[in-house]
């Protein structure tokens, strides 16, 4: 029985079938003992709270294209999946649930809260991994990891203890970014600088000796309650005589010094700045330089504390208004200016962060960043694609400050430090001594050795910054700190594919951690992709509510169509792409175009298989080996095929994924479907010459199978389905594990391809002339092709059979010169070839002319009517602007049609 495809392609059934097949058969399970050249990618772990958004779909598709390609060219491939525990996000979800129940996490206690967190993880935490399966990602699910699984948690403990023992982790009182909403410290990298319309408040600080005052300006007037100095530039002649004197702080009546510091910009404001060391990072550094007191006026929930005097207990923004009111009452408020400035917001809490003095755990960055810089400067490791991101990465490494790694949360890796609280009255204070250990038993042993058998221990309640465990991801997932087979074979990983927005969050932390713990950079190459922009070219975000749901588009058009659209849109590595989308109908023209491409491929494959008489490509044999009877169009399609093979390999090796996808689209839709299938149809008839028919079948089958292999990394499901039907292969094999096609230089013939471009130009021109003259499709015509070039005439003569067949030509004349009298003809030009079709006996010229004149009359009447509307000022002024624009567009289109009709009439 002849194997063939159903009449219509069903994306959902096909995709579900092959996703299940690949996973059930562990098609993508990696084996380090198989040897060969490794190719390893670790998935950028999405948050366990997440659901698939367009950025995920884009990133995972790009990775999958690379992974499937490298697997097919014979590399020992591992793509390792997993998720991040997302401390703040999970805790936020759980605390919202508890709030709805009228409870807090403290009502439950830490142990019960964590039980609930793990229950949530078991029930809801696999949403995004199941959605990733819908994309058909070729990951090794048997190696799936979670940043809080047993192995990765052990790696986190190992890393923390090692860094502490080496003096690279310390506990200290430092100014941190504090998020009052989540009541946790956040790193510099978790802060989003937002430009806001604010105010600049000017007020006077009176000199203590009564000789005058200094005017200062601030965007945060409430912080003046914690001022411990006023600073001026030492070179500022206006204030040199005041350096060393004091002012009296309004409201608080604290006497504070006037200091000189080079940091102060004499051109900003009045040239005097208030100094609040406990609430501003720049003031913090000035305070240290001048030994100023550090006075904290804020509680961790964003309210003011007892150091704020009468404003104690007020929310920071309420206190701001009240402080300004009091300053105005006291007569020291000078003016309030509108002022646009940047305010740091917590990415998670979505509120302005407060610089706050707090005792936290820190990683000393300098030794780690220096090792990463050394790898970059001496070995260009890792390589960034596009290269412009190398400088961004380097600049960031140079600017990094010590990393605050403690978070005041319960969900996450609890810090492995135990405090000897018996030394500080049973409480953890800033001065409570502690020990660091991997286990409580080890901690007790250390503590008893230092403080005696009766020591009372309490573990640090804080957890580590999520990025600490993510920084270990490329090697902890492969078994580090143990010497596993995976780690030995697949590390360092090969390629990291990620967005530019987390070069700082994640890439730099991985390189620093890997450099320190493994003495190698964690990946050879970092491929930085752009963003998926919405239909208006804007960045998608939750706040704008302009996201586009990839699952909705998958349900409507199929996974392969969405994947292909995302890759095909990339023009140049690292560029943003724009997704066409109609929010009223939830439709996308660009994804619909790719869906049409899947249908085109499906129908072409059906046609091919219907004409193979049940034979597989293997049974037919390769035309490149046995094809002694290759005809001109067979040699042309094979040349085009091998050109595309070469182009696809070159593009994919150099991260030109979009260019590879577009090249395949043009070859499959244009060369193979639109031209080659048409060129060989006559050779597949029952009465066709047997050898010619067999060669056509061989070439057909060979090129189609090659197309499926080339396209597989981009559209894995439809290609797998067609390949199995074409090759009649059982379930013991799959296309995903077949060899990627290799170029055959001896069969690439650029000259032949140019010749066919001329032939196709002639065919298109004849078809257009027929349409312009209303020549019936079934009627064969005479065509005269004139060229002074002997070479062109030879090409046309050699391809005459194709011109006759595809352009419906009965009599074809190829000549160097034209007869003087050819009668009524219609003519066109292809390069230097004139194409003429005599119309006598083919077309009723009078009737055609009458038809064209009637059509022109209607168009001219439409032009007159629309032009009259648009010259009516009342219409233009009062009508809906959209209606006016439609009228203008219609007029332009009608004028264009009229011009075409007039040109056609000149021919008759």
PDB file of N, CA, C and O in Angstrom, residues 1 4 30 76 178 248 262 312 349 359 387 491 516 536 552 622-623 627 658 764 777 782 810 833 862 868:
ATOM      1  N   UNK A   1       0.845  -1.200   0.000  1.00  0.00           N
ATOM      2  CA  UNK A   1       0.000   0.000   0.000  1.00  0.00           C
ATOM      3  C   UNK A   1       0.878   1.247   0.000  1.00  0.00           C
ATOM      4  O   UNK A   1       1.855   1.333   0.742  1.00  0.00           O
ATOM      5  N   UNK A   4       1.046   7.652   2.353  1.00  0.00           N
ATOM      6  CA  UNK A   4       0.856   9.058   2.037  1.00  0.00           C
ATOM      7  C   UNK A   4       0.291   9.785   3.241  1.00  0.00           C
ATOM      8  O   UNK A   4      -0.143   9.176   4.219  1.00  0.00           O
ATOM      9  N   UNK A  30      21.203  12.322  26.996  1.00  0.00           N
ATOM     10  CA  UNK A  30      22.635  12.425  26.679  1.00  0.00           C
ATOM     11  C   UNK A  30      23.422  11.315  27.353  1.00  0.00           C
ATOM     12  O   UNK A  30      23.048  10.828  28.421  1.00  0.00           O
ATOM     13  N   UNK A  76      27.904  15.217  20.508  1.00  0.00           N
ATOM     14  CA  UNK A  76      27.292  14.574  21.672  1.00  0.00           C
ATOM     15  C   UNK A  76      26.600  15.675  22.482  1.00  0.00           C
ATOM     16  O   UNK A  76      27.235  16.432  23.206  1.00  0.00           O
ATOM     17  N   UNK A 178      16.916  48.599  50.194  1.00  0.00           N
ATOM     18  CA  UNK A 178      15.897  47.920  50.998  1.00  0.00           C
ATOM     19  C   UNK A 178      14.534  48.100  50.352  1.00  0.00           C
ATOM     20  O   UNK A 178      14.137  49.196  49.993  1.00  0.00           O
ATOM     21  N   UNK A 248      22.697  74.517  62.331  1.00  0.00           N
ATOM     22  CA  UNK A 248      21.723  73.865  63.206  1.00  0.00           C
ATOM     23  C   UNK A 248      20.650  73.228  62.334  1.00  0.00           C
ATOM     24  O   UNK A 248      19.998  73.914  61.540  1.00  0.00           O
ATOM     25  N   UNK A 262      35.360  66.643  47.586  1.00  0.00           N
ATOM     26  CA  UNK A 262      35.467  66.773  46.128  1.00  0.00           C
ATOM     27  C   UNK A 262      34.238  66.215  45.404  1.00  0.00           C
ATOM     28  O   UNK A 262      33.985  66.542  44.249  1.00  0.00           O
ATOM     29  N   UNK A 312       7.821  59.990  64.190  1.00  0.00           N
ATOM     30  CA  UNK A 312       7.957  58.566  64.521  1.00  0.00           C
ATOM     31  C   UNK A 312       6.660  57.820  64.194  1.00  0.00           C
ATOM     32  O   UNK A 312       5.573  58.247  64.580  1.00  0.00           O
ATOM     33  N   UNK A 349       9.130  44.259  44.480  1.00  0.00           N
ATOM     34  CA  UNK A 349       8.140  44.927  45.310  1.00  0.00           C
ATOM     35  C   UNK A 349       7.400  46.044  44.613  1.00  0.00           C
ATOM     36  O   UNK A 349       6.354  46.486  45.068  1.00  0.00           O
ATOM     37  N   UNK A 359      22.583  45.076  58.698  1.00  0.00           N
ATOM     38  CA  UNK A 359      23.602  44.033  58.811  1.00  0.00           C
ATOM     39  C   UNK A 359      23.218  42.902  57.868  1.00  0.00           C
ATOM     40  O   UNK A 359      22.152  42.295  58.023  1.00  0.00           O
ATOM     41  N   UNK A 387      29.386  40.929  19.128  1.00  0.00           N
ATOM     42  CA  UNK A 387      30.580  41.323  19.860  1.00  0.00           C
ATOM     43  C   UNK A 387      30.390  42.600  20.682  1.00  0.00           C
ATOM     44  O   UNK A 387      31.103  42.813  21.659  1.00  0.00           O
ATOM     45  N   UNK A 491      31.381  19.819  30.783  1.00  0.00           N
ATOM     46  CA  UNK A 491      31.768  21.135  31.296  1.00  0.00           C
ATOM     47  C   UNK A 491      33.171  21.482  30.809  1.00  0.00           C
ATOM     48  O   UNK A 491      34.033  20.615  30.797  1.00  0.00           O
ATOM     49  N   UNK A 516      36.062  31.090  39.815  1.00  0.00           N
ATOM     50  CA  UNK A 516      36.616  30.826  41.148  1.00  0.00           C
ATOM     51  C   UNK A 516      36.607  29.337  41.485  1.00  0.00           C
ATOM     52  O   UNK A 516      37.598  28.806  41.976  1.00  0.00           O
ATOM     53  N   UNK A 536       3.261  47.263  17.963  1.00  0.00           N
ATOM     54  CA  UNK A 536       3.591  48.684  17.803  1.00  0.00           C
ATOM     55  C   UNK A 536       5.076  48.963  17.995  1.00  0.00           C
ATOM     56  O   UNK A 536       5.482  50.132  18.036  1.00  0.00           O
ATOM     57  N   UNK A 552      -1.645  30.910  23.039  1.00  0.00           N
ATOM     58  CA  UNK A 552      -2.828  31.220  22.228  1.00  0.00           C
ATOM     59  C   UNK A 552      -2.491  31.079  20.741  1.00  0.00           C
ATOM     60  O   UNK A 552      -3.276  30.503  19.966  1.00  0.00           O
ATOM     61  N   UNK A 622      19.874   7.442  -4.786  1.00  0.00           N
ATOM     62  CA  UNK A 622      20.233   8.849  -4.865  1.00  0.00           C
ATOM     63  C   UNK A 622      20.535   9.267  -6.298  1.00  0.00           C
ATOM     64  O   UNK A 622      21.309   8.605  -6.980  1.00  0.00           O
ATOM     65  N   UNK A 623      19.970  10.387  -6.733  1.00  0.00           N
ATOM     66  CA  UNK A 623      20.255  10.853  -8.101  1.00  0.00           C
ATOM     67  C   UNK A 623      21.703  11.313  -8.254  1.00  0.00           C
ATOM     68  O   UNK A 623      22.234  11.354  -9.351  1.00  0.00           O
ATOM     69  N   UNK A 627      22.286   8.897 -10.899  1.00  0.00           N
ATOM     70  CA  UNK A 627      21.552   9.729 -11.854  1.00  0.00           C
ATOM     71  C   UNK A 627      22.298  10.078 -13.116  1.00  0.00           C
ATOM     72  O   UNK A 627      22.539  11.248 -13.396  1.00  0.00           O
ATOM     73  N   UNK A 658      18.208  33.593  11.768  1.00  0.00           N
ATOM     74  CA  UNK A 658      17.160  34.184  10.936  1.00  0.00           C
ATOM     75  C   UNK A 658      17.486  34.076   9.466  1.00  0.00           C
ATOM     76  O   UNK A 658      16.611  33.778   8.642  1.00  0.00           O
ATOM     77  N   UNK A 764       7.704  33.965 -16.427  1.00  0.00           N
ATOM     78  CA  UNK A 764       6.881  34.935 -15.685  1.00  0.00           C
ATOM     79  C   UNK A 764       6.357  36.033 -16.613  1.00  0.00           C
ATOM     80  O   UNK A 764       5.196  36.449 -16.527  1.00  0.00           O
ATOM     81  N   UNK A 777      -6.578  30.696 -19.974  1.00  0.00           N
ATOM     82  CA  UNK A 777      -5.507  29.849 -19.421  1.00  0.00           C
ATOM     83  C   UNK A 777      -5.237  28.600 -20.256  1.00  0.00           C
ATOM     84  O   UNK A 777      -4.089  28.165 -20.379  1.00  0.00           O
ATOM     85  N   UNK A 782       1.709  31.548 -29.390  1.00  0.00           N
ATOM     86  CA  UNK A 782       3.028  31.628 -30.030  1.00  0.00           C
ATOM     87  C   UNK A 782       3.831  32.678 -29.263  1.00  0.00           C
ATOM     88  O   UNK A 782       3.311  33.727 -28.908  1.00  0.00           O
ATOM     89  N   UNK A 810       2.789  27.079 -27.612  1.00  0.00           N
ATOM     90  CA  UNK A 810       2.790  26.011 -28.621  1.00  0.00           C
ATOM     91  C   UNK A 810       3.954  26.180 -29.581  1.00  0.00           C
ATOM     92  O   UNK A 810       4.684  25.234 -29.856  1.00  0.00           O
ATOM     93  N   UNK A 833      16.361  40.411 -23.136  1.00  0.00           N
ATOM     94  CA  UNK A 833      15.524  39.549 -23.980  1.00  0.00           C
ATOM     95  C   UNK A 833      14.156  40.194 -24.158  1.00  0.00           C
ATOM     96  O   UNK A 833      13.485  40.535 -23.189  1.00  0.00           O
ATOM     97  N   UNK A 862     -14.924  56.947 -10.485  1.00  0.00           N
ATOM     98  CA  UNK A 862     -14.623  56.804  -9.051  1.00  0.00           C
ATOM     99  C   UNK A 862     -13.629  57.870  -8.600  1.00  0.00           C
ATOM    100  O   UNK A 862     -13.775  58.476  -7.529  1.00  0.00           O
ATOM    101  N   UNK A 868     -13.819  64.898  -5.593  1.00  0.00           N
ATOM    102  CA  UNK A 868     -14.788  65.938  -5.244  1.00  0.00           C
ATOM    103  C   UNK A 868     -15.047  65.948  -3.739  1.00  0.00           C
ATOM    104  O   UNK A 868     -15.147  67.009  -3.106  1.00  0.00           O
TER     105      UNK A 868
END
